[in-house]
PDB file of C-alpha atoms in Angstrom:
ATOM      1  CA  MET A   1     175.501  39.659  19.705  1.00 47.00           C
ATOM      2  CA  ALA A   2     173.296  42.833  19.796  1.00 46.00           C
ATOM      3  CA  ASP A   3     172.472  42.329  15.783  1.00 48.00           C
ATOM      4  CA  LYS A   4     171.177  38.988  16.374  1.00 46.00           C
ATOM      5  CA  ASP A   5     168.643  39.697  18.827  1.00 48.00           C
ATOM      6  CA  PHE A   6     167.521  42.645  16.671  1.00 45.00           C
ATOM      7  CA  GLU A   7     166.816  40.481  13.669  1.00 47.00           C
ATOM      8  CA  ASN A   8     164.725  37.900  15.603  1.00 48.00           C
ATOM      9  CA  GLU A   9     162.700  40.707  17.347  1.00 48.00           C
ATOM     10  CA  VAL A  10     159.066  41.076  15.561  1.00 45.00           C
ATOM     11  CA  PRO A  11     157.471  44.366  15.262  1.00 48.00           C
ATOM     12  CA  GLY A  12     154.769  44.977  17.507  1.00 48.00           C
ATOM     13  CA  GLY A  13     156.374  42.876  20.193  1.00 49.00           C
ATOM     14  CA  GLU A  14     154.044  39.771  18.818  1.00 50.00           C
ATOM     15  CA  ASP A  15     155.351  36.434  18.987  1.00 50.00           C
ATOM     16  CA  PRO A  16     155.148  34.981  15.405  1.00 47.00           C
ATOM     17  CA  GLU A  17     154.040  31.722  16.424  1.00 48.00           C
ATOM     18  CA  ALA A  18     151.266  33.172  18.303  1.00 44.00           C
ATOM     19  CA  GLN A  19     150.188  35.117  15.256  1.00 47.00           C
ATOM     20  CA  ALA A  20     150.427  32.024  13.142  1.00 44.00           C
ATOM     21  CA  SER A  21     148.435  29.918  15.533  1.00 46.00           C
ATOM     22  CA  GLY A  22     145.767  32.621  16.301  1.00 48.00           C
ATOM     23  CA  SER A  23     142.478  33.370  15.024  1.00 47.00           C
ATOM     24  CA  ASP A  24     141.037  36.295  13.688  1.00 49.00           C
ATOM     25  CA  PRO A  25     139.128  37.994  16.663  1.00 46.00           C
ATOM     26  CA  GLN A  26     136.363  39.045  14.311  1.00 48.00           C
ATOM     27  CA  GLU A  27     135.414  35.942  13.284  1.00 49.00           C
ATOM     28  CA  GLY A  28     133.383  34.727  16.049  1.00 46.00           C
ATOM     29  CA  GLN A  29     131.785  37.774  16.487  1.00 49.00           C
ATOM     30  CA  ASP A  30     130.548  37.660  12.832  1.00 50.00           C
ATOM     31  CA  ASP A  31     128.998  34.288  13.213  1.00 49.00           C
ATOM     32  CA  SER A  32     127.490  35.169  16.266  1.00 48.00           C
ATOM     33  CA  ALA A  33     125.818  38.241  14.691  1.00 47.00           C
ATOM     34  CA  GLU A  34     124.705  36.541  11.355  1.00 51.00           C
ATOM     35  CA  ALA A  35     122.568  33.892  13.367  1.00 49.00           C
ATOM     36  CA  PRO A  36     120.221  36.190  14.641  1.00 51.00           C
ATOM     37  CA  ALA A  37     119.944  38.250  11.532  1.00 50.00           C
ATOM     38  CA  ASP A  38     118.877  34.747   9.713  1.00 51.00           C
ATOM     39  CA  GLU A  39     116.205  34.206  12.746  1.00 51.00           C
ATOM     40  CA  ALA A  40     114.712  37.626  11.941  1.00 48.00           C
ATOM     41  CA  ALA A  41     114.568  37.094   8.148  1.00 50.00           C
ATOM     42  CA  GLN A  42     112.708  33.863   8.672  1.00 52.00           C
ATOM     43  CA  SER A  43     110.325  35.485  11.178  1.00 52.00           C
ATOM     44  CA  ASP A  44     109.425  38.170   8.703  1.00 59.00           C
ATOM     45  CA  GLU A  45     108.545  35.606   5.949  1.00 67.00           C
ATOM     46  CA  LEU A  46     104.609  34.756   5.816  1.00 60.00           C
ATOM     47  CA  THR A  47     102.939  31.364   5.509  1.00 68.00           C
ATOM     48  CA  VAL A  48      99.936  30.392   3.375  1.00 60.00           C
ATOM     49  CA  ASP A  49      97.915  30.374   6.687  1.00 62.00           C
ATOM     50  CA  ASP A  50      98.990  33.961   7.534  1.00 59.00           C
ATOM     51  CA  ILE A  51      98.092  35.117   4.175  1.00 57.00           C
ATOM     52  CA  LEU A  52      94.459  33.584   4.089  1.00 55.00           C
ATOM     53  CA  GLY A  53      94.021  34.567   7.717  1.00 55.00           C
ATOM     54  CA  SER A  54      95.018  38.095   7.463  1.00 55.00           C
ATOM     55  CA  ALA A  55      92.086  40.763   7.709  1.00 53.00           C
ATOM     56  CA  GLN A  56      91.069  42.458   4.706  1.00 54.00           C
ATOM     57  CA  ASN A  57      91.850  46.089   4.272  1.00 65.00           C
ATOM     58  CA  ALA A  58      89.040  48.438   3.734  1.00 67.00           C
ATOM     59  CA  ASP A  59      90.046  49.182   0.033  1.00 71.00           C
ATOM     60  CA  ALA A  60      89.867  45.746  -0.763  1.00 71.00           C
ATOM     61  CA  ALA A  61      86.751  45.095   1.113  1.00 73.00           C
ATOM     62  CA  ALA A  62      84.818  48.121  -0.942  1.00 76.00           C
ATOM     63  CA  GLU A  63      86.329  46.572  -4.086  1.00 77.00           C
ATOM     64  CA  ASP A  64      84.654  43.172  -3.122  1.00 77.00           C
ATOM     65  CA  ALA A  65      81.209  44.365  -2.605  1.00 78.00           C
ATOM     66  CA  VAL A  66      81.382  46.434  -5.923  1.00 79.00           C
ATOM     67  CA  LEU A  67      82.027  43.469  -7.526  1.00 84.00           C
ATOM     68  CA  ALA A  68      79.378  41.678  -5.641  1.00 83.00           C
ATOM     69  CA  ASP A  69      77.003  44.614  -6.991  1.00 82.00           C
ATOM     70  CA  LEU A  70      78.093  44.254 -10.603  1.00 85.00           C
ATOM     71  CA  GLU A  71      77.754  40.213 -10.593  1.00 86.00           C
ATOM     72  CA  SER A  72      74.146  40.604  -9.205  1.00 86.00           C
ATOM     73  CA  ALA A  73      73.143  43.260 -11.795  1.00 87.00           C
ATOM     74  CA  LEU A  74      74.525  41.097 -14.497  1.00 89.00           C
ATOM     75  CA  LEU A  75      73.082  37.946 -13.426  1.00 89.00           C
ATOM     76  CA  ASN A  76      69.654  39.967 -13.219  1.00 89.00           C
ATOM     77  CA  ASP A  77      70.071  41.325 -16.711  1.00 88.00           C
ATOM     78  CA  LEU A  78      70.530  38.015 -17.915  1.00 90.00           C
ATOM     79  CA  LYS A  79      67.652  36.426 -16.339  1.00 90.00           C
ATOM     80  CA  ARG A  80      65.610  39.248 -17.832  1.00 90.00           C
ATOM     81  CA  LEU A  81      67.014  38.875 -21.148  1.00 91.00           C
ATOM     82  CA  GLN A  82      66.121  34.979 -20.972  1.00 91.00           C
ATOM     83  CA  ALA A  83      62.496  35.826 -19.823  1.00 91.00           C
ATOM     84  CA  GLU A  84      61.946  38.597 -22.769  1.00 91.00           C
ATOM     85  CA  TYR A  85      63.536  35.924 -25.229  1.00 91.00           C
ATOM     86  CA  ALA A  86      61.057  33.274 -24.278  1.00 91.00           C
ATOM     87  CA  ASN A  87      57.843  35.485 -24.165  1.00 92.00           C
ATOM     88  CA  TYR A  88      59.009  36.532 -27.758  1.00 90.00           C
ATOM     89  CA  ARG A  89      59.381  32.819 -28.747  1.00 90.00           C
ATOM     90  CA  ARG A  90      55.860  32.166 -27.342  1.00 90.00           C
ATOM     91  CA  ARG A  91      54.333  34.939 -28.889  1.00 90.00           C
ATOM     92  CA  THR A  92      55.930  34.388 -32.193  1.00 91.00           C
ATOM     93  CA  GLU A  93      54.901  30.847 -32.439  1.00 89.00           C
ATOM     94  CA  GLU A  94      51.293  31.774 -31.237  1.00 86.00           C
ATOM     95  CA  GLN A  95      51.261  34.295 -34.407  1.00 88.00           C
ATOM     96  CA  ARG A  96      52.651  31.653 -36.585  1.00 88.00           C
ATOM     97  CA  GLU A  97      49.882  29.373 -35.969  1.00 82.00           C
ATOM     98  CA  VAL A  98      47.331  31.871 -36.213  1.00 79.00           C
ATOM     99  CA  GLU A  99      48.843  32.781 -39.816  1.00 83.00           C
ATOM    100  CA  ILE A 100      48.912  29.068 -40.732  1.00 81.00           C
ATOM    101  CA  GLU A 101      45.091  28.843 -39.743  1.00 78.00           C
ATOM    102  CA  ARG A 102      44.238  32.172 -41.546  1.00 79.00           C
ATOM    103  CA  ALA A 103      45.745  30.717 -44.747  1.00 82.00           C
ATOM    104  CA  GLN A 104      43.909  27.453 -44.397  1.00 82.00           C
ATOM    105  CA  GLY A 105      40.662  29.063 -43.548  1.00 81.00           C
ATOM    106  CA  ALA A 106      41.029  31.283 -47.016  1.00 84.00           C
ATOM    107  CA  VAL A 107      41.795  28.043 -48.597  1.00 84.00           C
ATOM    108  CA  ALA A 108      38.831  26.063 -47.034  1.00 86.00           C
ATOM    109  CA  LYS A 109      36.207  29.186 -47.351  1.00 86.00           C
ATOM    110  CA  GLY A 110      36.987  28.718 -51.477  1.00 87.00           C
ATOM    111  CA  LEU A 111      36.019  25.230 -51.202  1.00 88.00           C
ATOM    112  CA  LEU A 112      32.714  25.965 -49.395  1.00 91.00           C
ATOM    113  CA  PRO A 113      30.729  27.027 -52.403  1.00 91.00           C
ATOM    114  CA  VAL A 114      31.874  23.859 -54.202  1.00 91.00           C
ATOM    115  CA  LEU A 115      30.937  21.714 -51.530  1.00 91.00           C
ATOM    116  CA  ASP A 116      27.614  23.406 -51.360  1.00 90.00           C
ATOM    117  CA  ASP A 117      26.958  22.285 -55.024  1.00 90.00           C
ATOM    118  CA  LEU A 118      28.064  18.829 -54.377  1.00 90.00           C
ATOM    119  CA  ASP A 119      25.313  18.429 -51.062  1.00 87.00           C
ATOM    120  CA  ARG A 120      22.679  19.908 -53.494  1.00 87.00           C
ATOM    121  CA  ALA A 121      23.750  17.422 -55.867  1.00 89.00           C
ATOM    122  CA  GLU A 122      23.494  14.484 -53.784  1.00 87.00           C
ATOM    123  CA  LYS A 123      20.038  15.754 -52.517  1.00 85.00           C
ATOM    124  CA  HIS A 124      18.876  15.800 -56.133  1.00 86.00           C
ATOM    125  CA  GLY A 125      20.151  12.400 -56.841  1.00 85.00           C
ATOM    126  CA  ASP A 126      22.763  13.872 -59.148  1.00 84.00           C
ATOM    127  CA  LEU A 127      25.895  11.616 -57.267  1.00 83.00           C
ATOM    128  CA  GLU A 128      25.117   8.123 -58.569  1.00 83.00           C
ATOM    129  CA  GLU A 129      27.019   5.851 -56.957  1.00 84.00           C
ATOM    130  CA  GLY A 130      30.217   4.605 -59.233  1.00 82.00           C
ATOM    131  CA  SER A 131      29.603   7.730 -61.699  1.00 86.00           C
ATOM    132  CA  PRO A 132      32.525   9.868 -62.530  1.00 86.00           C
ATOM    133  CA  PHE A 133      30.709  12.774 -60.688  1.00 86.00           C
ATOM    134  CA  ALA A 134      30.325  11.039 -57.304  1.00 89.00           C
ATOM    135  CA  ALA A 135      34.054  10.065 -57.737  1.00 90.00           C
ATOM    136  CA  ILE A 136      35.036  13.668 -58.003  1.00 89.00           C
ATOM    137  CA  ALA A 137      33.110  14.506 -55.209  1.00 90.00           C
ATOM    138  CA  GLU A 138      34.383  11.795 -53.018  1.00 90.00           C
ATOM    139  CA  LYS A 139      38.206  13.017 -53.644  1.00 91.00           C
ATOM    140  CA  LEU A 140      37.203  16.546 -53.012  1.00 90.00           C
ATOM    141  CA  ARG A 141      35.403  15.829 -49.501  1.00 89.00           C
ATOM    142  CA  GLY A 142      38.689  13.644 -48.862  1.00 90.00           C
ATOM    143  CA  VAL A 143      40.723  16.755 -49.546  1.00 88.00           C
ATOM    144  CA  ALA A 144      38.401  18.541 -47.225  1.00 88.00           C
ATOM    145  CA  GLU A 145      38.686  16.386 -44.637  1.00 87.00           C
ATOM    146  CA  ARG A 146      42.479  16.040 -44.712  1.00 88.00           C
ATOM    147  CA  MET A 147      42.604  19.693 -44.453  1.00 85.00           C
ATOM    148  CA  GLY A 148      40.785  19.704 -40.931  1.00 86.00           C
ATOM    149  CA  LEU A 149      37.645  20.861 -42.622  1.00 89.00           C
ATOM    150  CA  SER A 150      34.696  19.253 -40.584  1.00 89.00           C
ATOM    151  CA  THR A 151      30.882  19.930 -40.915  1.00 89.00           C
ATOM    152  CA  TYR A 152      28.237  20.486 -37.902  1.00 89.00           C
ATOM    153  CA  GLY A 153      24.377  20.744 -37.806  1.00 87.00           C
ATOM    154  CA  ALA A 154      21.929  18.025 -38.205  1.00 88.00           C
ATOM    155  CA  ALA A 155      18.295  17.779 -38.011  1.00 88.00           C
ATOM    156  CA  GLY A 156      17.153  16.521 -34.446  1.00 86.00           C
ATOM    157  CA  GLU A 157      19.956  18.603 -32.688  1.00 89.00           C
ATOM    158  CA  ALA A 158      19.165  21.178 -30.299  1.00 90.00           C
ATOM    159  CA  PHE A 159      19.252  24.635 -31.392  1.00 91.00           C
ATOM    160  CA  ASP A 160      22.049  26.882 -30.502  1.00 89.00           C
ATOM    161  CA  PRO A 161      22.325  30.213 -31.444  1.00 88.00           C
ATOM    162  CA  GLN A 162      26.124  30.180 -30.865  1.00 87.00           C
ATOM    163  CA  GLN A 163      26.478  27.780 -33.572  1.00 86.00           C
ATOM    164  CA  HIS A 164      23.388  27.705 -35.718  1.00 91.00           C
ATOM    165  CA  GLU A 165      21.752  30.572 -37.606  1.00 91.00           C
ATOM    166  CA  ALA A 166      17.933  30.190 -37.654  1.00 91.00           C
ATOM    167  CA  ILE A 167      16.452  31.347 -40.678  1.00 92.00           C
ATOM    168  CA  PHE A 168      13.016  30.232 -40.073  1.00 87.00           C
ATOM    169  CA  GLN A 169      10.734  28.947 -37.145  1.00 90.00           C
ATOM    170  CA  VAL A 170       8.372  26.338 -37.209  1.00 88.00           C
ATOM    171  CA  PRO A 171       5.969  26.230 -34.305  1.00 88.00           C
ATOM    172  CA  THR A 172       5.376  22.309 -33.528  1.00 86.00           C
ATOM    173  CA  PRO A 173       2.910  20.662 -31.455  1.00 85.00           C
ATOM    174  CA  GLY A 174       4.880  18.429 -28.779  1.00 81.00           C
ATOM    175  CA  ALA A 175       8.225  20.313 -28.824  1.00 80.00           C
ATOM    176  CA  THR A 176       9.414  21.142 -25.692  1.00 85.00           C
ATOM    177  CA  GLU A 177      12.669  23.027 -26.891  1.00 88.00           C
ATOM    178  CA  ALA A 178      13.866  24.563 -30.115  1.00 90.00           C
ATOM    179  CA  THR A 179      15.151  21.784 -32.181  1.00 90.00           C
ATOM    180  CA  ILE A 180      16.685  21.857 -35.561  1.00 91.00           C
ATOM    181  CA  LEU A 181      13.822  20.835 -38.233  1.00 90.00           C
ATOM    182  CA  GLU A 182      16.109  20.741 -41.350  1.00 90.00           C
ATOM    183  CA  VAL A 183      19.480  22.212 -42.313  1.00 90.00           C
ATOM    184  CA  VAL A 184      19.588  24.414 -45.305  1.00 89.00           C
ATOM    185  CA  GLU A 185      23.265  25.170 -45.326  1.00 89.00           C
ATOM    186  CA  THR A 186      25.680  23.077 -43.789  1.00 90.00           C
ATOM    187  CA  GLY A 187      28.328  24.570 -41.006  1.00 91.00           C
ATOM    188  CA  TYR A 188      31.890  24.341 -41.229  1.00 92.00           C
ATOM    189  CA  ARG A 189      34.617  24.388 -38.999  1.00 89.00           C
ATOM    190  CA  LEU A 190      38.177  24.450 -39.283  1.00 87.00           C
ATOM    191  CA  GLY A 191      39.952  22.685 -36.408  1.00 80.00           C
ATOM    192  CA  SER A 192      38.362  24.977 -33.854  1.00 77.00           C
ATOM    193  CA  VAL A 193      37.945  27.740 -35.757  1.00 81.00           C
ATOM    194  CA  GLU A 194      34.072  28.233 -36.944  1.00 85.00           C
ATOM    195  CA  LEU A 195      34.400  29.332 -40.792  1.00 88.00           C
ATOM    196  CA  ARG A 196      30.328  29.493 -41.128  1.00 90.00           C
ATOM    197  CA  PRO A 197      27.574  28.749 -39.018  1.00 91.00           C
ATOM    198  CA  ALA A 198      24.647  26.296 -40.129  1.00 92.00           C
ATOM    199  CA  LYS A 199      21.810  27.951 -41.535  1.00 92.00           C
ATOM    200  CA  VAL A 200      18.714  26.104 -40.331  1.00 93.00           C
ATOM    201  CA  VAL A 201      14.950  25.811 -39.748  1.00 93.00           C
ATOM    202  CA  VAL A 202      14.129  25.375 -36.290  1.00 92.00           C
ATOM    203  CA  ALA A 203      11.006  23.478 -34.722  1.00 90.00           C
ATOM    204  CA  VAL A 204       9.987  25.705 -31.391  1.00 89.00           C
ATOM    205  CA  PRO A 205       6.746  24.716 -29.200  1.00 85.00           C
ATOM    206  CA  ALA A 206       3.808  25.825 -30.256  1.00 79.00           C
ATOM    207  CA  ASP A 207       1.760  28.119 -28.223  1.00 71.00           C
TER     208      ASP A 207
END
């Protein structure tokens, strides 16, 4: 009888059914401990609004200031380079136009003696209409006109010392101002550039 009771005893004096149905006492404690830890982790996470709304530290603000100064300096350099390039293009175009006018003027000046000979031949009646000489003269004058060559100075015009060169003055009764009496040598311009002043005889008021 004593042996049977000894076999049914459980070490530690605990009921086997109680051990089978009972739960681990630490399970409830672990669940309650994990919940605050999860809440703490969620509270540590930053949202986009938190990041955007956070104040910059001193180093970040200083870096932004340096970048802003660098951007401003680069922009000013770019504007300066653009202005210098625009001025360079303008000077180049002006110089190019001057060189073109100079080259055209050199060619035109070479034609002036020939044109003078044609004028003298016309005054002497050597350029008869329909003659080969008259046809050549007409073509040559057409070439000069297409180049932009123009004449100035005509009898009856007021004398202008800025445009005309007086080679002789004739006191003329009734004249109230200096007037071109005769054109000895025609004046020529190429565009707005004067190639040669007109040489004229001037009628001046008589004393």
